[in-house]
Amino acid sequence: MKVWLLLGLLLLHEALEDVTGQQPPKNKRPKEPGENRIKPTNKKVKPRIPKIKDRDAADGTPKTQSIMIQMLEKGRFQKPAATLSLTAGQTLELRCKGNKIGWSYPPYLDTFKDSRLSVRQHERYGQLTLVNSTAADTGEFSCWGQLCQGYVCRKDETKTGSTYIFFTEKGELFVPSPSYFDVVYLNPDRQAVVPCRVTVLSARVTLHREFPAKEIPANGTDIVYDMKRGFVYLQPHSDHQGVVYCKAEAGGKSQISVKYQLLYVEVPRGPPSTTILASSNKVRSGDDISVLCTVLGEPDVEVEFRWIYPGQKDERPVTIQDTWRLIHRGLGHTTRISQSILTVEDVATTDVGYYICTARNLQGETTVATTVEFS
């Protein structure tokens, strides 16, 4: 029996040596606690988080940094939220970090060169201060850093700040309008806005047609309400024309806005469509002549005229008169006619030749010409 046991142990010894390539361990004394311990090698390694510059470089988009703060009483300050509500009469002070800061604020303050507004540049920040605020000052206030090379500056898109401020005033739910009636032009290829902006963030605003009297739903498809702009017609068409107004409700009170005349425009956007016509192309010495330059265009697009005429180099006195008017061409379509009339009295030899009119709008310019000769 002992022989068989020894034989089995010998075979087991050989099998272990074949698998591991090592001699099986001999009997050793048990290790004392803490003796010859092997340090673990499976340490947890924290993943490397790229620095800001690395992250910016990875996605190619620079990180935007807000540079605006609102100054409060007793030297306190805070980073303004996307929208703020202030009481009319309060002083507003905004600061933006940077040695060259550009500002944007409600056009109302620029239109009237309001002395209540002060914009200053200090060594390390720009400062905007508005005193004696009113409901009419409601709107977007924004700033940005400027990158300058010599006298040429451009906006630094990575350093900006903005906030939309509601100046609440007793009895004024709507931002006041300078007129009691306004015109909104509906063009099929761009959005139109009925500017019913409110001074109270929580106000409920609805749009109404005067005749036939009914509420116009802002369904999110054709018309949406934007508190910063008003009611936006996303795809204007001729059925939208007519007289409309807005109604605001807040705190148990309601108010009606000014009225808006919606006019549909049929002339497409583009450079001026220009024609030129002389009162006579054949003249005699001593006659008077008039040359008329006419543009048909969109009602809300202004046109500038420029003339070149034969007597110009000799500083020949002429009279130039620019006018415009709206005409209704049926089916509610409205067109603006802009005209420039150049008049020459007591025609002389120096007045014979080409009369050239150039009409320009924001989309381009068109040049037309006609000739005047002695008969």
mmCIF file of C-alpha atoms in Angstrom:
data_model
loop_
_atom_site.group_PDB
_atom_site.id
_atom_site.type_symbol
_atom_site.label_atom_id
_atom_site.label_comp_id
_atom_site.label_asym_id
_atom_site.label_seq_id
_atom_site.Cartn_x
_atom_site.Cartn_y
_atom_site.Cartn_z
ATOM 1 C CA MET A 1 0.000 0.000 0.000
ATOM 2 C CA LYS A 2 2.831 2.353 0.876
ATOM 3 C CA VAL A 3 4.498 1.579 -2.453
ATOM 4 C CA TRP A 4 1.438 2.591 -4.413
ATOM 5 C CA LEU A 5 1.165 5.853 -2.412
ATOM 6 C CA LEU A 6 4.798 6.763 -3.149
ATOM 7 C CA LEU A 7 4.312 5.993 -6.846
ATOM 8 C CA GLY A 8 1.288 8.333 -7.018
ATOM 9 C CA LEU A 9 3.201 11.196 -5.410
ATOM 10 C CA LEU A 10 6.053 10.730 -7.899
ATOM 11 C CA LEU A 11 3.671 10.952 -10.885
ATOM 12 C CA LEU A 12 2.037 14.094 -9.459
ATOM 13 C CA HIS A 13 5.517 15.685 -9.075
ATOM 14 C CA GLU A 14 6.323 15.050 -12.727
ATOM 15 C CA ALA A 15 2.935 16.423 -13.922
ATOM 16 C CA LEU A 16 3.407 19.690 -12.049
ATOM 17 C CA GLU A 17 6.872 20.114 -13.486
ATOM 18 C CA ASP A 18 5.523 19.681 -17.059
ATOM 19 C CA VAL A 19 2.803 22.375 -16.639
ATOM 20 C CA THR A 20 4.727 25.090 -14.829
ATOM 21 C CA GLY A 21 8.294 24.376 -15.879
ATOM 22 C CA GLN A 22 9.242 24.772 -12.229
ATOM 23 C CA GLN A 23 9.941 22.439 -9.389
ATOM 24 C CA PRO A 24 6.957 22.145 -7.084
ATOM 25 C CA PRO A 25 7.515 24.028 -3.859
ATOM 26 C CA LYS A 26 8.883 22.098 -0.967
ATOM 27 C CA ASN A 27 7.205 22.224 2.344
ATOM 28 C CA LYS A 28 7.939 25.577 3.983
ATOM 29 C CA ARG A 29 7.113 26.984 7.320
ATOM 30 C CA PRO A 30 4.042 29.258 7.376
ATOM 31 C CA LYS A 31 4.810 32.954 6.940
ATOM 32 C CA GLU A 32 4.533 35.230 9.850
ATOM 33 C CA PRO A 33 1.917 37.977 9.595
ATOM 34 C CA GLY A 34 3.237 40.856 7.467
ATOM 35 C CA GLU A 35 6.266 38.866 6.310
ATOM 36 C CA ASN A 36 7.357 39.046 2.628
ATOM 37 C CA ARG A 37 4.074 40.479 1.386
ATOM 38 C CA ILE A 38 3.766 41.224 -2.322
ATOM 39 C CA LYS A 39 2.486 44.717 -3.086
ATOM 40 C CA PRO A 40 -0.575 44.749 -5.327
ATOM 41 C CA THR A 41 0.039 45.915 -8.889
ATOM 42 C CA ASN A 42 -3.584 46.622 -9.945
ATOM 43 C CA LYS A 43 -3.636 50.276 -8.829
ATOM 44 C CA LYS A 44 -6.549 52.441 -9.980
ATOM 45 C CA VAL A 45 -5.325 55.151 -12.310
ATOM 46 C CA LYS A 46 -7.453 58.287 -12.694
ATOM 47 C CA PRO A 47 -8.222 59.134 -16.348
ATOM 48 C CA ARG A 48 -6.396 62.215 -17.614
ATOM 49 C CA ILE A 49 -8.772 65.141 -18.104
ATOM 50 C CA PRO A 50 -7.525 67.465 -20.840
ATOM 51 C CA LYS A 51 -6.945 71.063 -19.893
ATOM 52 C CA ILE A 52 -9.223 73.795 -21.203
ATOM 53 C CA LYS A 53 -6.869 74.567 -24.059
ATOM 54 C CA ASP A 54 -6.745 70.866 -24.976
ATOM 55 C CA ARG A 55 -10.539 70.611 -24.980
ATOM 56 C CA ASP A 56 -10.914 73.761 -27.082
ATOM 57 C CA ALA A 57 -8.401 72.445 -29.585
ATOM 58 C CA ALA A 58 -10.117 69.046 -29.704
ATOM 59 C CA ASP A 59 -13.510 70.263 -30.917
ATOM 60 C CA GLY A 60 -12.290 73.447 -32.599
ATOM 61 C CA THR A 61 -14.836 75.611 -30.751
ATOM 62 C CA PRO A 62 -13.432 78.286 -28.418
ATOM 63 C CA LYS A 63 -14.994 78.418 -24.973
ATOM 64 C CA THR A 64 -17.242 81.451 -24.417
ATOM 65 C CA GLN A 65 -16.563 83.487 -21.297
ATOM 66 C CA SER A 66 -19.244 85.723 -19.752
ATOM 67 C CA ILE A 67 -17.717 89.097 -18.907
ATOM 68 C CA MET A 68 -20.796 91.007 -17.651
ATOM 69 C CA ILE A 69 -21.689 91.827 -14.043
ATOM 70 C CA GLN A 70 -24.489 93.943 -12.588
ATOM 71 C CA MET A 71 -23.542 96.399 -9.853
ATOM 72 C CA LEU A 72 -25.916 96.503 -6.881
ATOM 73 C CA GLU A 73 -26.190 98.752 -3.838
ATOM 74 C CA LYS A 74 -23.381 99.132 -1.300
ATOM 75 C CA GLY A 75 -20.720 97.817 -3.637
ATOM 76 C CA ARG A 76 -22.323 94.414 -4.111
ATOM 77 C CA PHE A 77 -22.487 92.806 -7.562
ATOM 78 C CA GLN A 78 -23.851 89.737 -9.308
ATOM 79 C CA LYS A 79 -23.712 87.961 -12.633
ATOM 80 C CA PRO A 80 -26.998 88.919 -14.375
ATOM 81 C CA ALA A 81 -29.430 86.205 -15.401
ATOM 82 C CA ALA A 82 -30.673 85.847 -18.979
ATOM 83 C CA THR A 83 -33.666 88.021 -17.980
ATOM 84 C CA LEU A 84 -33.998 90.599 -15.208
ATOM 85 C CA SER A 85 -36.963 92.518 -13.834
ATOM 86 C CA LEU A 86 -36.277 95.985 -12.436
ATOM 87 C CA THR A 87 -38.649 98.688 -11.247
ATOM 88 C CA ALA A 88 -38.804 101.795 -13.431
ATOM 89 C CA GLY A 89 -36.835 104.589 -11.826
ATOM 90 C CA GLN A 90 -34.019 102.323 -10.659
ATOM 91 C CA THR A 91 -30.469 103.013 -11.787
ATOM 92 C CA LEU A 92 -28.915 100.284 -13.908
ATOM 93 C CA GLU A 93 -25.153 99.803 -13.880
ATOM 94 C CA LEU A 94 -23.494 97.066 -15.925
ATOM 95 C CA ARG A 95 -19.780 96.388 -16.182
ATOM 96 C CA CYS A 96 -17.907 94.197 -18.632
ATOM 97 C CA LYS A 97 -14.311 93.122 -18.128
ATOM 98 C CA GLY A 98 -11.827 94.253 -20.786
ATOM 99 C CA ASN A 99 -9.815 97.262 -21.933
ATOM 100 C CA LYS A 100 -11.890 97.661 -25.144
ATOM 101 C CA ILE A 101 -15.592 96.909 -24.760
ATOM 102 C CA GLY A 102 -18.399 97.262 -27.303
ATOM 103 C CA TRP A 103 -22.031 97.753 -26.203
ATOM 104 C CA SER A 104 -25.522 97.196 -27.574
ATOM 105 C CA TYR A 105 -28.740 98.442 -25.929
ATOM 106 C CA PRO A 106 -32.369 99.176 -26.905
ATOM 107 C CA PRO A 107 -32.505 101.389 -30.032
ATOM 108 C CA TYR A 108 -34.882 103.736 -28.206
ATOM 109 C CA LEU A 109 -31.929 105.044 -26.180
ATOM 110 C CA ASP A 110 -29.858 105.656 -29.307
ATOM 111 C CA THR A 111 -32.620 107.240 -31.361
ATOM 112 C CA PHE A 112 -33.093 110.152 -29.007
ATOM 113 C CA LYS A 113 -29.439 110.420 -27.855
ATOM 114 C CA ASP A 114 -30.766 110.020 -24.325
ATOM 115 C CA SER A 115 -28.729 111.866 -21.688
ATOM 116 C CA ARG A 116 -29.858 109.323 -19.079
ATOM 117 C CA LEU A 117 -27.472 106.800 -20.663
ATOM 118 C CA SER A 118 -23.727 106.884 -20.050
ATOM 119 C CA VAL A 119 -21.148 104.518 -21.572
ATOM 120 C CA ARG A 120 -17.548 104.779 -20.417
ATOM 121 C CA GLN A 121 -14.353 102.804 -20.941
ATOM 122 C CA HIS A 122 -12.045 102.381 -17.945
ATOM 123 C CA GLU A 123 -8.619 100.776 -17.878
ATOM 124 C CA ARG A 124 -9.864 97.288 -17.039
ATOM 125 C CA TYR A 125 -13.613 97.359 -17.735
ATOM 126 C CA GLY A 126 -16.378 99.053 -19.684
ATOM 127 C CA GLN A 127 -19.273 100.651 -17.807
ATOM 128 C CA LEU A 128 -22.885 101.306 -18.856
ATOM 129 C CA THR A 129 -25.085 103.395 -16.554
ATOM 130 C CA LEU A 130 -28.771 104.203 -17.074
ATOM 131 C CA VAL A 131 -30.514 106.544 -14.607
ATOM 132 C CA ASN A 132 -34.224 107.300 -14.207
ATOM 133 C CA SER A 133 -35.160 104.170 -16.142
ATOM 134 C CA THR A 134 -38.622 103.841 -17.718
ATOM 135 C CA ALA A 135 -40.730 101.077 -19.253
ATOM 136 C CA ALA A 136 -39.569 102.249 -22.691
ATOM 137 C CA ASP A 137 -36.023 101.131 -21.808
ATOM 138 C CA THR A 138 -37.081 97.461 -21.749
ATOM 139 C CA GLY A 139 -34.869 95.364 -24.011
ATOM 140 C CA GLU A 140 -31.559 93.587 -24.558
ATOM 141 C CA PHE A 141 -28.344 94.953 -23.057
ATOM 142 C CA SER A 142 -25.161 93.240 -24.260
ATOM 143 C CA CYS A 143 -21.412 93.744 -24.370
ATOM 144 C CA TRP A 144 -18.381 92.107 -25.964
ATOM 145 C CA GLY A 145 -14.624 92.350 -25.953
ATOM 146 C CA GLN A 146 -12.899 93.796 -28.998
ATOM 147 C CA LEU A 147 -9.731 92.560 -30.700
ATOM 148 C CA CYS A 148 -7.964 95.500 -32.301
ATOM 149 C CA GLN A 149 -5.074 95.904 -34.692
ATOM 150 C CA GLY A 150 -4.374 99.593 -34.966
ATOM 151 C CA TYR A 151 -7.690 101.308 -35.650
ATOM 152 C CA VAL A 152 -9.401 98.157 -36.967
ATOM 153 C CA CYS A 153 -11.364 96.193 -34.351
ATOM 154 C CA ARG A 154 -13.477 93.050 -34.483
ATOM 155 C CA LYS A 155 -15.744 91.334 -31.991
ATOM 156 C CA ASP A 156 -14.187 88.730 -29.698
ATOM 157 C CA GLU A 157 -16.823 85.975 -29.793
ATOM 158 C CA THR A 158 -15.294 84.242 -26.760
ATOM 159 C CA LYS A 159 -15.850 87.202 -24.399
ATOM 160 C CA THR A 160 -19.448 88.388 -24.337
ATOM 161 C CA GLY A 161 -22.292 89.108 -21.936
ATOM 162 C CA SER A 162 -25.983 89.915 -22.257
ATOM 163 C CA THR A 163 -29.231 90.214 -20.336
ATOM 164 C CA TYR A 164 -32.792 91.156 -21.300
ATOM 165 C CA ILE A 165 -34.235 93.624 -18.787
ATOM 166 C CA PHE A 166 -37.931 94.257 -18.072
ATOM 167 C CA PHE A 167 -38.483 97.701 -16.547
ATOM 168 C CA THR A 168 -41.863 97.434 -14.856
ATOM 169 C CA GLU A 169 -43.861 100.641 -14.517
ATOM 170 C CA LYS A 170 -47.304 101.216 -13.031
ATOM 171 C CA GLY A 171 -49.942 101.382 -15.742
ATOM 172 C CA GLU A 172 -47.561 100.204 -18.501
ATOM 173 C CA LEU A 173 -47.860 96.542 -19.437
ATOM 174 C CA PHE A 174 -46.585 97.196 -22.965
ATOM 175 C CA VAL A 175 -43.302 98.817 -23.907
ATOM 176 C CA PRO A 176 -44.507 102.309 -24.938
ATOM 177 C CA SER A 177 -44.659 103.100 -28.653
ATOM 178 C CA PRO A 178 -43.847 106.544 -30.100
ATOM 179 C CA SER A 179 -47.049 106.455 -32.173
ATOM 180 C CA TYR A 180 -50.663 105.340 -31.812
ATOM 181 C CA PHE A 181 -50.664 103.517 -35.132
ATOM 182 C CA ASP A 182 -47.913 101.655 -36.938
ATOM 183 C CA VAL A 183 -47.458 99.769 -40.208
ATOM 184 C CA VAL A 184 -46.067 96.227 -40.489
ATOM 185 C CA TYR A 185 -45.186 94.947 -43.964
ATOM 186 C CA LEU A 186 -45.813 91.289 -44.794
ATOM 187 C CA ASN A 187 -43.342 89.832 -47.236
ATOM 188 C CA PRO A 188 -43.748 86.192 -48.348
ATOM 189 C CA ASP A 189 -40.005 85.468 -48.203
ATOM 190 C CA ARG A 190 -39.244 86.639 -44.654
ATOM 191 C CA GLN A 191 -40.735 86.856 -41.170
ATOM 192 C CA ALA A 192 -42.855 89.816 -40.059
ATOM 193 C CA VAL A 193 -43.109 91.046 -36.467
ATOM 194 C CA VAL A 194 -45.939 92.803 -34.642
ATOM 195 C CA PRO A 195 -43.792 94.346 -31.881
ATOM 196 C CA CYS A 196 -46.084 93.864 -28.854
ATOM 197 C CA ARG A 197 -43.380 93.622 -26.186
ATOM 198 C CA VAL A 198 -44.336 93.668 -22.518
ATOM 199 C CA THR A 199 -42.687 95.054 -19.393
ATOM 200 C CA VAL A 200 -43.814 92.196 -17.132
ATOM 201 C CA LEU A 201 -42.292 88.760 -17.691
ATOM 202 C CA SER A 202 -45.384 86.917 -16.421
ATOM 203 C CA ALA A 203 -47.875 88.832 -18.596
ATOM 204 C CA ARG A 204 -50.259 86.870 -20.799
ATOM 205 C CA VAL A 205 -50.318 88.375 -24.296
ATOM 206 C CA THR A 206 -52.857 87.732 -27.048
ATOM 207 C CA LEU A 207 -53.228 89.006 -30.626
ATOM 208 C CA HIS A 208 -56.542 90.305 -31.989
ATOM 209 C CA ARG A 209 -57.978 91.372 -35.329
ATOM 210 C CA GLU A 210 -59.991 94.603 -35.273
ATOM 211 C CA PHE A 211 -62.451 93.623 -37.992
ATOM 212 C CA PRO A 212 -63.976 91.160 -37.968
ATOM 213 C CA ALA A 213 -63.276 91.213 -34.200
ATOM 214 C CA LYS A 214 -61.625 87.987 -33.106
ATOM 215 C CA GLU A 215 -58.537 86.624 -31.374
ATOM 216 C CA ILE A 216 -55.760 85.394 -33.665
ATOM 217 C CA PRO A 217 -54.243 82.214 -32.190
ATOM 218 C CA ALA A 218 -50.464 81.994 -31.883
ATOM 219 C CA ASN A 219 -50.403 78.332 -32.846
ATOM 220 C CA GLY A 220 -46.631 77.926 -33.138
ATOM 221 C CA THR A 221 -46.926 77.033 -36.824
ATOM 222 C CA ASP A 222 -47.896 80.281 -38.574
ATOM 223 C CA ILE A 223 -47.568 82.689 -35.640
ATOM 224 C CA VAL A 224 -45.483 82.502 -32.448
ATOM 225 C CA TYR A 225 -45.022 84.879 -29.535
ATOM 226 C CA ASP A 226 -41.480 85.915 -28.597
ATOM 227 C CA MET A 227 -41.297 88.075 -25.452
ATOM 228 C CA LYS A 228 -38.213 89.843 -26.833
ATOM 229 C CA ARG A 229 -39.752 90.651 -30.239
ATOM 230 C CA GLY A 230 -43.541 90.303 -30.181
ATOM 231 C CA PHE A 231 -45.838 88.219 -32.396
ATOM 232 C CA VAL A 232 -43.806 86.705 -35.237
ATOM 233 C CA TYR A 233 -45.491 85.734 -38.510
ATOM 234 C CA LEU A 234 -43.298 82.878 -39.720
ATOM 235 C CA GLN A 235 -44.751 82.630 -43.238
ATOM 236 C CA PRO A 236 -46.714 85.804 -44.046
ATOM 237 C CA HIS A 237 -49.384 85.730 -46.747
ATOM 238 C CA SER A 238 -52.108 88.049 -48.010
ATOM 239 C CA ASP A 239 -54.758 86.572 -45.672
ATOM 240 C CA HIS A 240 -52.867 88.031 -42.701
ATOM 241 C CA GLN A 241 -53.358 91.641 -43.746
ATOM 242 C CA GLY A 242 -55.649 93.976 -41.828
ATOM 243 C CA VAL A 243 -55.630 95.954 -38.589
ATOM 244 C CA VAL A 244 -54.541 94.107 -35.438
ATOM 245 C CA TYR A 245 -53.749 94.944 -31.811
ATOM 246 C CA CYS A 246 -52.457 93.104 -28.749
ATOM 247 C CA LYS A 247 -53.893 92.608 -25.281
ATOM 248 C CA ALA A 248 -51.791 92.006 -22.141
ATOM 249 C CA GLU A 249 -53.016 90.738 -18.768
ATOM 250 C CA ALA A 250 -51.014 90.654 -15.515
ATOM 251 C CA GLY A 251 -51.779 91.074 -11.833
ATOM 252 C CA GLY A 252 -55.509 91.355 -12.451
ATOM 253 C CA LYS A 253 -55.023 94.244 -14.887
ATOM 254 C CA SER A 254 -55.241 94.383 -18.683
ATOM 255 C CA GLN A 255 -54.070 96.787 -21.357
ATOM 256 C CA ILE A 256 -54.564 97.220 -25.109
ATOM 257 C CA SER A 257 -51.586 98.029 -27.355
ATOM 258 C CA VAL A 258 -51.406 100.486 -30.238
ATOM 259 C CA LYS A 259 -52.912 99.311 -33.519
ATOM 260 C CA TYR A 260 -50.888 97.852 -36.368
ATOM 261 C CA GLN A 261 -51.820 97.959 -40.056
ATOM 262 C CA LEU A 262 -50.551 94.801 -41.768
ATOM 263 C CA LEU A 263 -49.846 95.400 -45.464
ATOM 264 C CA TYR A 264 -48.936 92.628 -47.870
ATOM 265 C CA VAL A 265 -45.961 93.273 -50.176
ATOM 266 C CA GLU A 266 -45.795 91.827 -53.678
ATOM 267 C CA VAL A 267 -42.437 93.169 -54.876
ATOM 268 C CA PRO A 268 -39.632 90.642 -54.286
ATOM 269 C CA ARG A 269 -36.503 91.630 -52.363
ATOM 270 C CA GLY A 270 -33.553 92.617 -54.551
ATOM 271 C CA PRO A 271 -31.744 95.556 -56.190
ATOM 272 C CA PRO A 272 -33.978 98.475 -57.249
ATOM 273 C CA SER A 273 -36.143 98.084 -60.330
ATOM 274 C CA THR A 274 -35.339 101.424 -61.965
ATOM 275 C CA THR A 275 -36.579 103.403 -64.970
ATOM 276 C CA ILE A 276 -35.562 106.831 -66.303
ATOM 277 C CA LEU A 277 -37.532 109.281 -68.417
ATOM 278 C CA ALA A 278 -36.745 112.783 -69.683
ATOM 279 C CA SER A 279 -39.510 115.321 -70.211
ATOM 280 C CA SER A 280 -38.061 115.662 -73.695
ATOM 281 C CA ASN A 281 -35.041 114.164 -75.379
ATOM 282 C CA LYS A 282 -34.949 116.975 -77.951
ATOM 283 C CA VAL A 283 -34.586 120.516 -76.614
ATOM 284 C CA ARG A 284 -33.858 124.028 -77.784
ATOM 285 C CA SER A 285 -31.617 126.597 -76.169
ATOM 286 C CA GLY A 286 -33.436 128.278 -73.273
ATOM 287 C CA ASP A 287 -35.869 125.402 -72.626
ATOM 288 C CA ASP A 288 -36.381 123.784 -69.224
ATOM 289 C CA ILE A 289 -36.052 120.010 -68.896
ATOM 290 C CA SER A 290 -36.785 117.453 -66.164
ATOM 291 C CA VAL A 291 -35.377 113.927 -65.914
ATOM 292 C CA LEU A 292 -37.334 111.486 -63.757
ATOM 293 C CA CYS A 293 -35.767 108.395 -62.139
ATOM 294 C CA THR A 294 -38.341 105.940 -60.683
ATOM 295 C CA VAL A 295 -38.014 102.827 -58.514
ATOM 296 C CA LEU A 296 -40.734 100.314 -57.631
ATOM 297 C CA GLY A 297 -39.881 98.411 -54.466
ATOM 298 C CA GLU A 298 -40.850 97.111 -51.072
ATOM 299 C CA PRO A 299 -42.697 99.534 -48.785
ATOM 300 C CA ASP A 300 -40.113 99.411 -45.998
ATOM 301 C CA VAL A 301 -36.946 99.528 -48.130
ATOM 302 C CA GLU A 302 -35.431 102.960 -48.580
ATOM 303 C CA VAL A 303 -33.768 103.969 -51.859
ATOM 304 C CA GLU A 304 -30.918 106.424 -52.380
ATOM 305 C CA PHE A 305 -30.371 108.198 -55.707
ATOM 306 C CA ARG A 306 -27.177 109.502 -57.255
ATOM 307 C CA TRP A 307 -26.960 111.578 -60.467
ATOM 308 C CA ILE A 308 -24.304 112.214 -63.098
ATOM 309 C CA TYR A 309 -25.204 114.884 -65.675
ATOM 310 C CA PRO A 310 -23.398 116.831 -68.428
ATOM 311 C CA GLY A 311 -23.070 120.190 -66.651
ATOM 312 C CA GLN A 312 -21.773 118.634 -63.415
ATOM 313 C CA LYS A 313 -18.077 119.230 -64.138
ATOM 314 C CA ASP A 314 -18.835 122.909 -64.769
ATOM 315 C CA GLU A 315 -20.874 123.092 -61.531
ATOM 316 C CA ARG A 316 -24.014 123.845 -63.511
ATOM 317 C CA PRO A 317 -26.850 124.623 -61.032
ATOM 318 C CA VAL A 318 -29.652 122.029 -61.091
ATOM 319 C CA THR A 319 -32.542 121.144 -58.781
ATOM 320 C CA ILE A 320 -32.885 117.575 -57.457
ATOM 321 C CA GLN A 321 -35.960 116.495 -55.497
ATOM 322 C CA ASP A 322 -36.437 112.998 -53.984
ATOM 323 C CA THR A 323 -39.883 111.722 -52.953
ATOM 324 C CA TRP A 324 -41.656 108.444 -52.205
ATOM 325 C CA ARG A 325 -45.208 107.205 -51.629
ATOM 326 C CA LEU A 326 -47.116 103.957 -51.154
ATOM 327 C CA ILE A 327 -49.564 102.697 -53.731
ATOM 328 C CA HIS A 328 -52.119 99.902 -53.409
ATOM 329 C CA ARG A 329 -52.214 97.693 -56.461
ATOM 330 C CA GLY A 330 -55.284 95.577 -55.700
ATOM 331 C CA LEU A 331 -55.749 92.414 -53.600
ATOM 332 C CA GLY A 332 -54.162 94.233 -50.691
ATOM 333 C CA HIS A 333 -50.755 94.394 -52.347
ATOM 334 C CA THR A 334 -48.677 97.464 -51.520
ATOM 335 C CA THR A 335 -45.704 98.910 -53.390
ATOM 336 C CA ARG A 336 -43.391 101.816 -52.646
ATOM 337 C CA ILE A 337 -42.663 104.268 -55.468
ATOM 338 C CA SER A 338 -39.440 106.223 -54.954
ATOM 339 C CA GLN A 339 -38.628 109.009 -57.396
ATOM 340 C CA SER A 340 -35.849 111.509 -58.001
ATOM 341 C CA ILE A 341 -36.409 114.455 -60.337
ATOM 342 C CA LEU A 342 -33.491 116.437 -61.761
ATOM 343 C CA THR A 343 -34.531 119.795 -63.277
ATOM 344 C CA VAL A 344 -32.408 122.040 -65.504
ATOM 345 C CA GLU A 345 -33.603 125.549 -66.346
ATOM 346 C CA ASP A 346 -32.573 127.574 -69.385
ATOM 347 C CA VAL A 347 -30.829 124.743 -71.221
ATOM 348 C CA ALA A 348 -27.473 125.589 -72.807
ATOM 349 C CA THR A 349 -24.881 123.666 -74.814
ATOM 350 C CA THR A 350 -23.243 122.403 -71.621
ATOM 351 C CA ASP A 351 -26.493 120.610 -70.656
ATOM 352 C CA VAL A 352 -26.587 118.335 -73.700
ATOM 353 C CA GLY A 353 -25.501 114.702 -73.241
ATOM 354 C CA TYR A 354 -26.068 111.709 -70.955
ATOM 355 C CA TYR A 355 -28.124 111.913 -67.754
ATOM 356 C CA ILE A 356 -27.274 108.930 -65.554
ATOM 357 C CA CYS A 357 -29.256 107.873 -62.469
ATOM 358 C CA THR A 358 -28.061 105.245 -59.969
ATOM 359 C CA ALA A 359 -30.571 103.883 -57.441
ATOM 360 C CA ARG A 360 -29.295 101.946 -54.431
ATOM 361 C CA ASN A 361 -30.869 99.938 -51.613
ATOM 362 C CA LEU A 362 -29.492 97.395 -49.138
ATOM 363 C CA GLN A 363 -29.580 94.619 -51.760
ATOM 364 C CA GLY A 364 -27.642 96.403 -54.487
ATOM 365 C CA GLU A 365 -27.852 99.169 -57.051
ATOM 366 C CA THR A 366 -29.149 99.745 -60.589
ATOM 367 C CA THR A 367 -27.964 102.364 -63.102
ATOM 368 C CA VAL A 368 -30.039 103.753 -65.978
ATOM 369 C CA ALA A 369 -29.364 106.553 -68.468
ATOM 370 C CA THR A 370 -31.000 108.733 -71.089
ATOM 371 C CA THR A 371 -29.759 111.399 -73.522
ATOM 372 C CA VAL A 372 -30.808 114.990 -74.133
ATOM 373 C CA GLU A 373 -29.907 116.586 -77.469
ATOM 374 C CA PHE A 374 -30.566 119.818 -79.315
ATOM 375 C CA SER A 375 -33.336 119.478 -81.835
#
